[in-house]
């Protein structure tokens, strides 16, 4: 298979792309996920697939789907996803799409995209953080995606930043990085003043005092998390992906200033911080790349990275 559809099921929007084996995005399509608590969001995903198939010049017989949660060992479905996307657990996408389909955790997919075609290419040890509705992550060790027990490695968003915060993440962690930065919590964190991180960043750009405090407080916590990950794992590079990275300088300039304070830099060495090449399409690109590689040998274990 040289071409595949990649779908990234996000908490806010679901994005689809058509990808070839050279990493070129041939087409893309995005719609609101509509996670209404009744499982109707699956119809939205089917719409994305049908649209992409309809606009391509030849039949597409392969789909990669990235989604929050833990994929099963066969990469045929998400086996565990509490709290969101009702009906996703053990849902068999291949039968639903009537197309050969491989399923992978969304942050793991983003790491694959950046390792195969993006900013992590050429590095052996790296961390990728996805900043969007929540905060996810992926870990590259010696050139391979490390998935760990139950394929749950890389859930950096559930690192505790403030243990005194009673707000628990979906994995039960108090004061998590995901709560401090994720789009899902912005209404609570801002006492209802902002309904999205986009609005918060706009307020920061407009010099609104409250928005400035809240945004910089979130980035300070992100910097503390990044410095902690660097201390524990010492990666060569940390790449940030996801919709929040579209804030560009409003994100990276304060973040780097905080890292100047908190990151341990022996002999002036510091961790490279970069924005993902594929931004909020990283999950979809990685899912398609993963499917192309898996289709070469369906019995391949769900580890490693694509060698496209």
GROMACS .gro file of C-alpha atoms in nm:
model
  308
    1UNK     CA    1   0.000   0.000   0.000
    2UNK     CA    2   0.147   0.334  -0.107
    3UNK     CA    3  -0.142   0.559  -0.005
    4UNK     CA    4  -0.358   0.564   0.307
    5UNK     CA    5  -0.621   0.773   0.480
    6UNK     CA    6  -0.515   0.896   0.823
    7UNK     CA    7  -0.778   0.998   1.076
    8UNK     CA    8  -0.710   1.178   1.404
    9UNK     CA    9  -1.010   1.163   1.639
   10UNK     CA   10  -0.972   1.472   1.857
   11UNK     CA   11  -1.176   1.588   2.149
   12UNK     CA   12  -1.275   1.905   1.963
   13UNK     CA   13  -1.214   1.839   1.592
   14UNK     CA   14  -1.145   1.526   1.389
   15UNK     CA   15  -0.898   1.561   1.105
   16UNK     CA   16  -0.845   1.339   0.804
   17UNK     CA   17  -0.573   1.332   0.542
   18UNK     CA   18  -0.461   1.128   0.245
   19UNK     CA   19  -0.090   1.045   0.276
   20UNK     CA   20   0.152   0.877   0.037
   21UNK     CA   21   0.459   0.677   0.139
   22UNK     CA   22   0.685   0.982   0.081
   23UNK     CA   23   0.502   1.173   0.353
   24UNK     CA   24   0.313   1.405   0.118
   25UNK     CA   25  -0.035   1.514   0.227
   26UNK     CA   26  -0.249   1.483  -0.086
   27UNK     CA   27  -0.575   1.605   0.066
   28UNK     CA   28  -0.719   1.695   0.405
   29UNK     CA   29  -1.058   1.742   0.566
   30UNK     CA   30  -1.163   1.846   0.916
   31UNK     CA   31  -1.496   1.849   1.099
   32UNK     CA   32  -1.611   1.901   1.461
   33UNK     CA   33  -1.600   1.570   1.647
   34UNK     CA   34  -1.940   1.621   1.812
   35UNK     CA   35  -1.866   1.408   2.117
   36UNK     CA   36  -2.221   1.443   2.252
   37UNK     CA   37  -2.207   1.155   2.498
   38UNK     CA   38  -2.430   0.939   2.280
   39UNK     CA   39  -2.175   0.788   2.044
   40UNK     CA   40  -2.290   0.981   1.737
   41UNK     CA   41  -1.934   1.104   1.685
   42UNK     CA   42  -1.860   0.779   1.499
   43UNK     CA   43  -2.087   0.896   1.218
   44UNK     CA   44  -1.870   1.208   1.195
   45UNK     CA   45  -1.559   0.994   1.146
   46UNK     CA   46  -1.732   0.793   0.877
   47UNK     CA   47  -1.818   1.118   0.701
   48UNK     CA   48  -1.449   1.214   0.697
   49UNK     CA   49  -1.351   0.879   0.545
   50UNK     CA   50  -1.624   0.893   0.282
   51UNK     CA   51  -1.531   1.246   0.183
   52UNK     CA   52  -1.161   1.165   0.141
   53UNK     CA   53  -1.239   0.855  -0.062
   54UNK     CA   54  -1.468   1.057  -0.286
   55UNK     CA   55  -1.209   1.324  -0.372
   56UNK     CA   56  -0.916   1.090  -0.444
   57UNK     CA   57  -0.847   0.986  -0.801
   58UNK     CA   58  -0.816   0.615  -0.720
   59UNK     CA   59  -0.960   0.376  -0.458
   60UNK     CA   60  -0.801   0.389  -0.112
   61UNK     CA   61  -0.791   0.053   0.060
   62UNK     CA   62  -0.607   0.139   0.381
   63UNK     CA   63  -0.690   0.354   0.685
   64UNK     CA   64  -0.493   0.447   0.994
   65UNK     CA   65  -0.691   0.590   1.285
   66UNK     CA   66  -0.541   0.769   1.585
   67UNK     CA   67  -0.750   0.817   1.894
   68UNK     CA   68  -0.716   0.892   2.265
   69UNK     CA   69  -0.688   0.582   2.479
   70UNK     CA   70  -0.492   0.257   2.477
   71UNK     CA   71  -0.482   0.053   2.156
   72UNK     CA   72  -0.501  -0.326   2.182
   73UNK     CA   73  -0.203  -0.540   2.086
   74UNK     CA   74  -0.344  -0.611   1.740
   75UNK     CA   75  -0.396  -0.238   1.675
   76UNK     CA   76  -0.752  -0.309   1.565
   77UNK     CA   77  -0.930  -0.097   1.826
   78UNK     CA   78  -0.899   0.119   2.137
   79UNK     CA   79  -0.924  -0.116   2.434
   80UNK     CA   80  -0.945   0.146   2.709
   81UNK     CA   81  -1.068   0.505   2.703
   82UNK     CA   82  -1.252   0.625   3.015
   83UNK     CA   83  -1.469   0.933   3.031
   84UNK     CA   84  -1.490   1.039   2.666
   85UNK     CA   85  -1.589   0.913   2.322
   86UNK     CA   86  -1.871   0.685   2.433
   87UNK     CA   87  -1.857   0.354   2.247
   88UNK     CA   88  -1.496   0.375   2.133
   89UNK     CA   89  -1.375   0.092   2.356
   90UNK     CA   90  -1.343  -0.230   2.152
   91UNK     CA   91  -1.520  -0.073   1.854
   92UNK     CA   92  -1.408  -0.253   1.538
   93UNK     CA   93  -1.325   0.019   1.288
   94UNK     CA   94  -1.226  -0.212   1.004
   95UNK     CA   95  -1.576  -0.357   0.983
   96UNK     CA   96  -1.732  -0.012   1.020
   97UNK     CA   97  -1.529   0.139   0.735
   98UNK     CA   98  -1.530  -0.183   0.529
   99UNK     CA   99  -1.164  -0.099   0.471
  100UNK     CA  100  -0.843  -0.241   0.615
  101UNK     CA  101  -0.779  -0.031   0.927
  102UNK     CA  102  -0.512   0.000   1.196
  103UNK     CA  103  -0.568   0.189   1.522
  104UNK     CA  104  -0.308   0.365   1.738
  105UNK     CA  105  -0.300   0.606   2.031
  106UNK     CA  106  -0.315   0.964   1.902
  107UNK     CA  107   0.003   1.089   2.068
  108UNK     CA  108   0.195   0.779   1.958
  109UNK     CA  109   0.076   0.853   1.605
  110UNK     CA  110   0.204   1.210   1.629
  111UNK     CA  111   0.544   1.082   1.740
  112UNK     CA  112   0.556   0.845   1.442
  113UNK     CA  113   0.473   1.132   1.205
  114UNK     CA  114   0.750   1.353   1.338
  115UNK     CA  115   1.002   1.068   1.352
  116UNK     CA  116   0.930   0.949   0.999
  117UNK     CA  117   0.887   1.282   0.823
  118UNK     CA  118   0.922   1.572   1.064
  119UNK     CA  119   1.129   1.740   1.334
  120UNK     CA  120   1.233   1.419   1.514
  121UNK     CA  121   1.374   1.259   1.201
  122UNK     CA  122   1.738   1.163   1.262
  123UNK     CA  123   1.711   1.164   1.643
  124UNK     CA  124   1.722   0.846   1.853
  125UNK     CA  125   1.584   0.972   2.184
  126UNK     CA  126   1.297   1.217   2.189
  127UNK     CA  127   0.975   1.321   2.357
  128UNK     CA  128   0.668   1.452   2.178
  129UNK     CA  129   0.393   1.638   2.362
  130UNK     CA  130   0.052   1.697   2.206
  131UNK     CA  131  -0.116   2.013   2.336
  132UNK     CA  132  -0.483   2.026   2.248
  133UNK     CA  133  -0.808   1.929   2.417
  134UNK     CA  134  -0.586   1.743   2.661
  135UNK     CA  135  -0.212   1.679   2.682
  136UNK     CA  136  -0.071   1.356   2.543
  137UNK     CA  137   0.273   1.234   2.456
  138UNK     CA  138   0.502   0.981   2.300
  139UNK     CA  139   0.849   0.856   2.385
  140UNK     CA  140   1.121   0.757   2.138
  141UNK     CA  141   1.401   0.541   2.284
  142UNK     CA  142   1.693   0.425   2.069
  143UNK     CA  143   1.496   0.508   1.756
  144UNK     CA  144   1.182   0.315   1.847
  145UNK     CA  145   0.841   0.413   1.982
  146UNK     CA  146   0.826   0.294   2.343
  147UNK     CA  147   0.472   0.191   2.434
  148UNK     CA  148   0.525   0.014   2.767
  149UNK     CA  149   0.279  -0.195   2.964
  150UNK     CA  150  -0.071  -0.185   2.810
  151UNK     CA  151   0.066   0.056   2.546
  152UNK     CA  152   0.014   0.346   2.787
  153UNK     CA  153   0.366   0.496   2.793
  154UNK     CA  154   0.387   0.865   2.715
  155UNK     CA  155   0.087   0.993   2.911
  156UNK     CA  156   0.290   1.296   3.017
  157UNK     CA  157  -0.026   1.504   3.054
  158UNK     CA  158  -0.108   1.311   3.370
  159UNK     CA  159   0.206   1.427   3.546
  160UNK     CA  160   0.117   1.610   3.868
  161UNK     CA  161   0.216   1.977   3.860
  162UNK     CA  162   0.020   2.089   4.167
  163UNK     CA  163  -0.061   1.810   4.411
  164UNK     CA  164  -0.280   2.047   4.613
  165UNK     CA  165  -0.527   2.082   4.326
  166UNK     CA  166  -0.835   1.865   4.387
  167UNK     CA  167  -0.916   1.845   4.014
  168UNK     CA  168  -0.836   1.487   3.906
  169UNK     CA  169  -0.734   1.388   3.554
  170UNK     CA  170  -0.909   1.095   3.386
  171UNK     CA  171  -0.622   0.876   3.512
  172UNK     CA  172  -0.685   0.995   3.868
  173UNK     CA  173  -0.392   1.235   3.904
  174UNK     CA  174  -0.446   1.560   4.099
  175UNK     CA  175  -0.323   1.890   3.958
  176UNK     CA  176  -0.216   1.741   3.626
  177UNK     CA  177  -0.038   1.912   3.338
  178UNK     CA  178  -0.341   1.826   3.126
  179UNK     CA  179  -0.568   2.024   3.356
  180UNK     CA  180  -0.321   2.314   3.369
  181UNK     CA  181  -0.301   2.352   2.991
  182UNK     CA  182  -0.566   2.145   2.811
  183UNK     CA  183  -0.846   2.312   2.621
  184UNK     CA  184  -1.104   2.093   2.799
  185UNK     CA  185  -1.051   2.273   3.131
  186UNK     CA  186  -1.027   2.632   3.012
  187UNK     CA  187  -1.377   2.734   3.124
  188UNK     CA  188  -1.314   2.614   3.479
  189UNK     CA  189  -0.961   2.757   3.497
  190UNK     CA  190  -1.079   3.096   3.372
  191UNK     CA  191  -1.397   3.106   3.586
  192UNK     CA  192  -1.601   3.108   3.265
  193UNK     CA  193  -1.426   3.405   3.103
  194UNK     CA  194  -1.287   3.200   2.815
  195UNK     CA  195  -1.438   2.906   2.633
  196UNK     CA  196  -1.126   2.805   2.440
  197UNK     CA  197  -0.749   2.833   2.460
  198UNK     CA  198  -0.767   3.032   2.136
  199UNK     CA  199  -0.971   3.300   2.315
  200UNK     CA  200  -0.730   3.297   2.606
  201UNK     CA  201  -0.430   3.351   2.378
  202UNK     CA  202  -0.611   3.633   2.201
  203UNK     CA  203  -0.669   3.794   2.539
  204UNK     CA  204  -0.299   3.758   2.616
  205UNK     CA  205  -0.208   3.920   2.284
  206UNK     CA  206  -0.448   4.205   2.367
  207UNK     CA  207  -0.270   4.259   2.703
  208UNK     CA  208  -0.572   4.160   2.909
  209UNK     CA  209  -0.429   4.128   3.265
  210UNK     CA  210  -0.629   3.822   3.366
  211UNK     CA  211  -0.561   3.642   3.037
  212UNK     CA  212  -0.192   3.727   3.064
  213UNK     CA  213  -0.170   3.586   3.416
  214UNK     CA  214  -0.360   3.266   3.331
  215UNK     CA  215  -0.172   3.197   3.006
  216UNK     CA  216   0.171   3.260   3.159
  217UNK     CA  217   0.080   3.049   3.463
  218UNK     CA  218  -0.011   2.762   3.228
  219UNK     CA  219   0.317   2.799   3.040
  220UNK     CA  220   0.516   2.812   3.362
  221UNK     CA  221   0.364   2.479   3.458
  222UNK     CA  222   0.440   2.341   3.113
  223UNK     CA  223   0.803   2.451   3.151
  224UNK     CA  224   0.826   2.278   3.489
  225UNK     CA  225   0.694   1.959   3.334
  226UNK     CA  226   0.934   1.978   3.040
  227UNK     CA  227   1.229   2.041   3.271
  228UNK     CA  228   1.122   1.743   3.481
  229UNK     CA  229   1.095   1.518   3.175
  230UNK     CA  230   1.439   1.631   3.064
  231UNK     CA  231   1.581   1.551   3.408
  232UNK     CA  232   1.426   1.204   3.409
  233UNK     CA  233   1.482   1.097   3.047
  234UNK     CA  234   1.745   1.333   2.901
  235UNK     CA  235   1.609   1.336   2.545
  236UNK     CA  236   1.792   1.502   2.258
  237UNK     CA  237   1.481   1.691   2.153
  238UNK     CA  238   1.128   1.765   2.276
  239UNK     CA  239   0.874   1.846   2.007
  240UNK     CA  240   0.539   2.015   2.073
  241UNK     CA  241   0.240   1.930   1.855
  242UNK     CA  242  -0.134   1.992   1.863
  243UNK     CA  243  -0.369   2.284   1.813
  244UNK     CA  244  -0.235   2.494   2.102
  245UNK     CA  245   0.103   2.518   1.926
  246UNK     CA  246  -0.067   2.740   1.667
  247UNK     CA  247  -0.016   3.015   1.924
  248UNK     CA  248   0.341   3.024   1.785
  249UNK     CA  249   0.550   3.300   1.947
  250UNK     CA  250   0.285   3.358   2.214
  251UNK     CA  251   0.362   3.004   2.328
  252UNK     CA  252   0.730   2.953   2.253
  253UNK     CA  253   0.873   3.289   2.366
  254UNK     CA  254   0.739   3.274   2.726
  255UNK     CA  255   0.799   2.897   2.742
  256UNK     CA  256   1.166   2.936   2.653
  257UNK     CA  257   1.201   3.219   2.905
  258UNK     CA  258   1.067   2.992   3.180
  259UNK     CA  259   1.296   2.709   3.068
  260UNK     CA  260   1.591   2.948   3.100
  261UNK     CA  261   1.504   2.957   3.469
  262UNK     CA  262   1.407   2.596   3.540
  263UNK     CA  263   1.598   2.367   3.303
  264UNK     CA  264   1.922   2.212   3.433
  265UNK     CA  265   2.188   2.272   3.167
  266UNK     CA  266   2.519   2.109   3.256
  267UNK     CA  267   2.811   2.245   3.052
  268UNK     CA  268   2.564   2.479   2.873
  269UNK     CA  269   2.387   2.185   2.708
  270UNK     CA  270   2.013   2.223   2.679
  271UNK     CA  271   1.727   2.024   2.536
  272UNK     CA  272   1.618   2.128   2.187
  273UNK     CA  273   1.254   2.245   2.186
  274UNK     CA  274   1.077   2.260   1.851
  275UNK     CA  275   0.731   2.296   1.708
  276UNK     CA  276   0.606   1.988   1.523
  277UNK     CA  277   0.622   2.004   1.146
  278UNK     CA  278   0.268   1.874   1.114
  279UNK     CA  279   0.115   2.078   1.400
  280UNK     CA  280  -0.242   1.956   1.458
  281UNK     CA  281  -0.220   1.712   1.163
  282UNK     CA  282   0.055   1.507   1.329
  283UNK     CA  283  -0.189   1.245   1.461
  284UNK     CA  284  -0.350   1.192   1.121
  285UNK     CA  285  -0.014   1.177   0.940
  286UNK     CA  286   0.127   0.932   1.192
  287UNK     CA  287  -0.182   0.711   1.176
  288UNK     CA  288  -0.157   0.688   0.797
  289UNK     CA  289   0.219   0.621   0.811
  290UNK     CA  290   0.162   0.354   1.077
  291UNK     CA  291  -0.103   0.186   0.862
  292UNK     CA  292   0.119   0.185   0.554
  293UNK     CA  293   0.399   0.018   0.749
  294UNK     CA  294   0.170  -0.230   0.926
  295UNK     CA  295   0.005  -0.329   0.598
  296UNK     CA  296   0.340  -0.460   0.477
  297UNK     CA  297   0.319  -0.729   0.742
  298UNK     CA  298   0.001  -0.752   0.942
  299UNK     CA  299   0.164  -0.978   1.201
  300UNK     CA  300   0.425  -0.719   1.298
  301UNK     CA  301   0.407  -0.638   1.675
  302UNK     CA  302   0.273  -0.295   1.764
  303UNK     CA  303   0.617  -0.146   1.834
  304UNK     CA  304   0.878   0.047   1.646
  305UNK     CA  305   0.844   0.315   1.384
  306UNK     CA  306   0.762   0.306   1.014
  307UNK     CA  307   1.051   0.250   0.778
  308UNK     CA  308   0.877   0.401   0.477
   0.00000   0.00000   0.00000
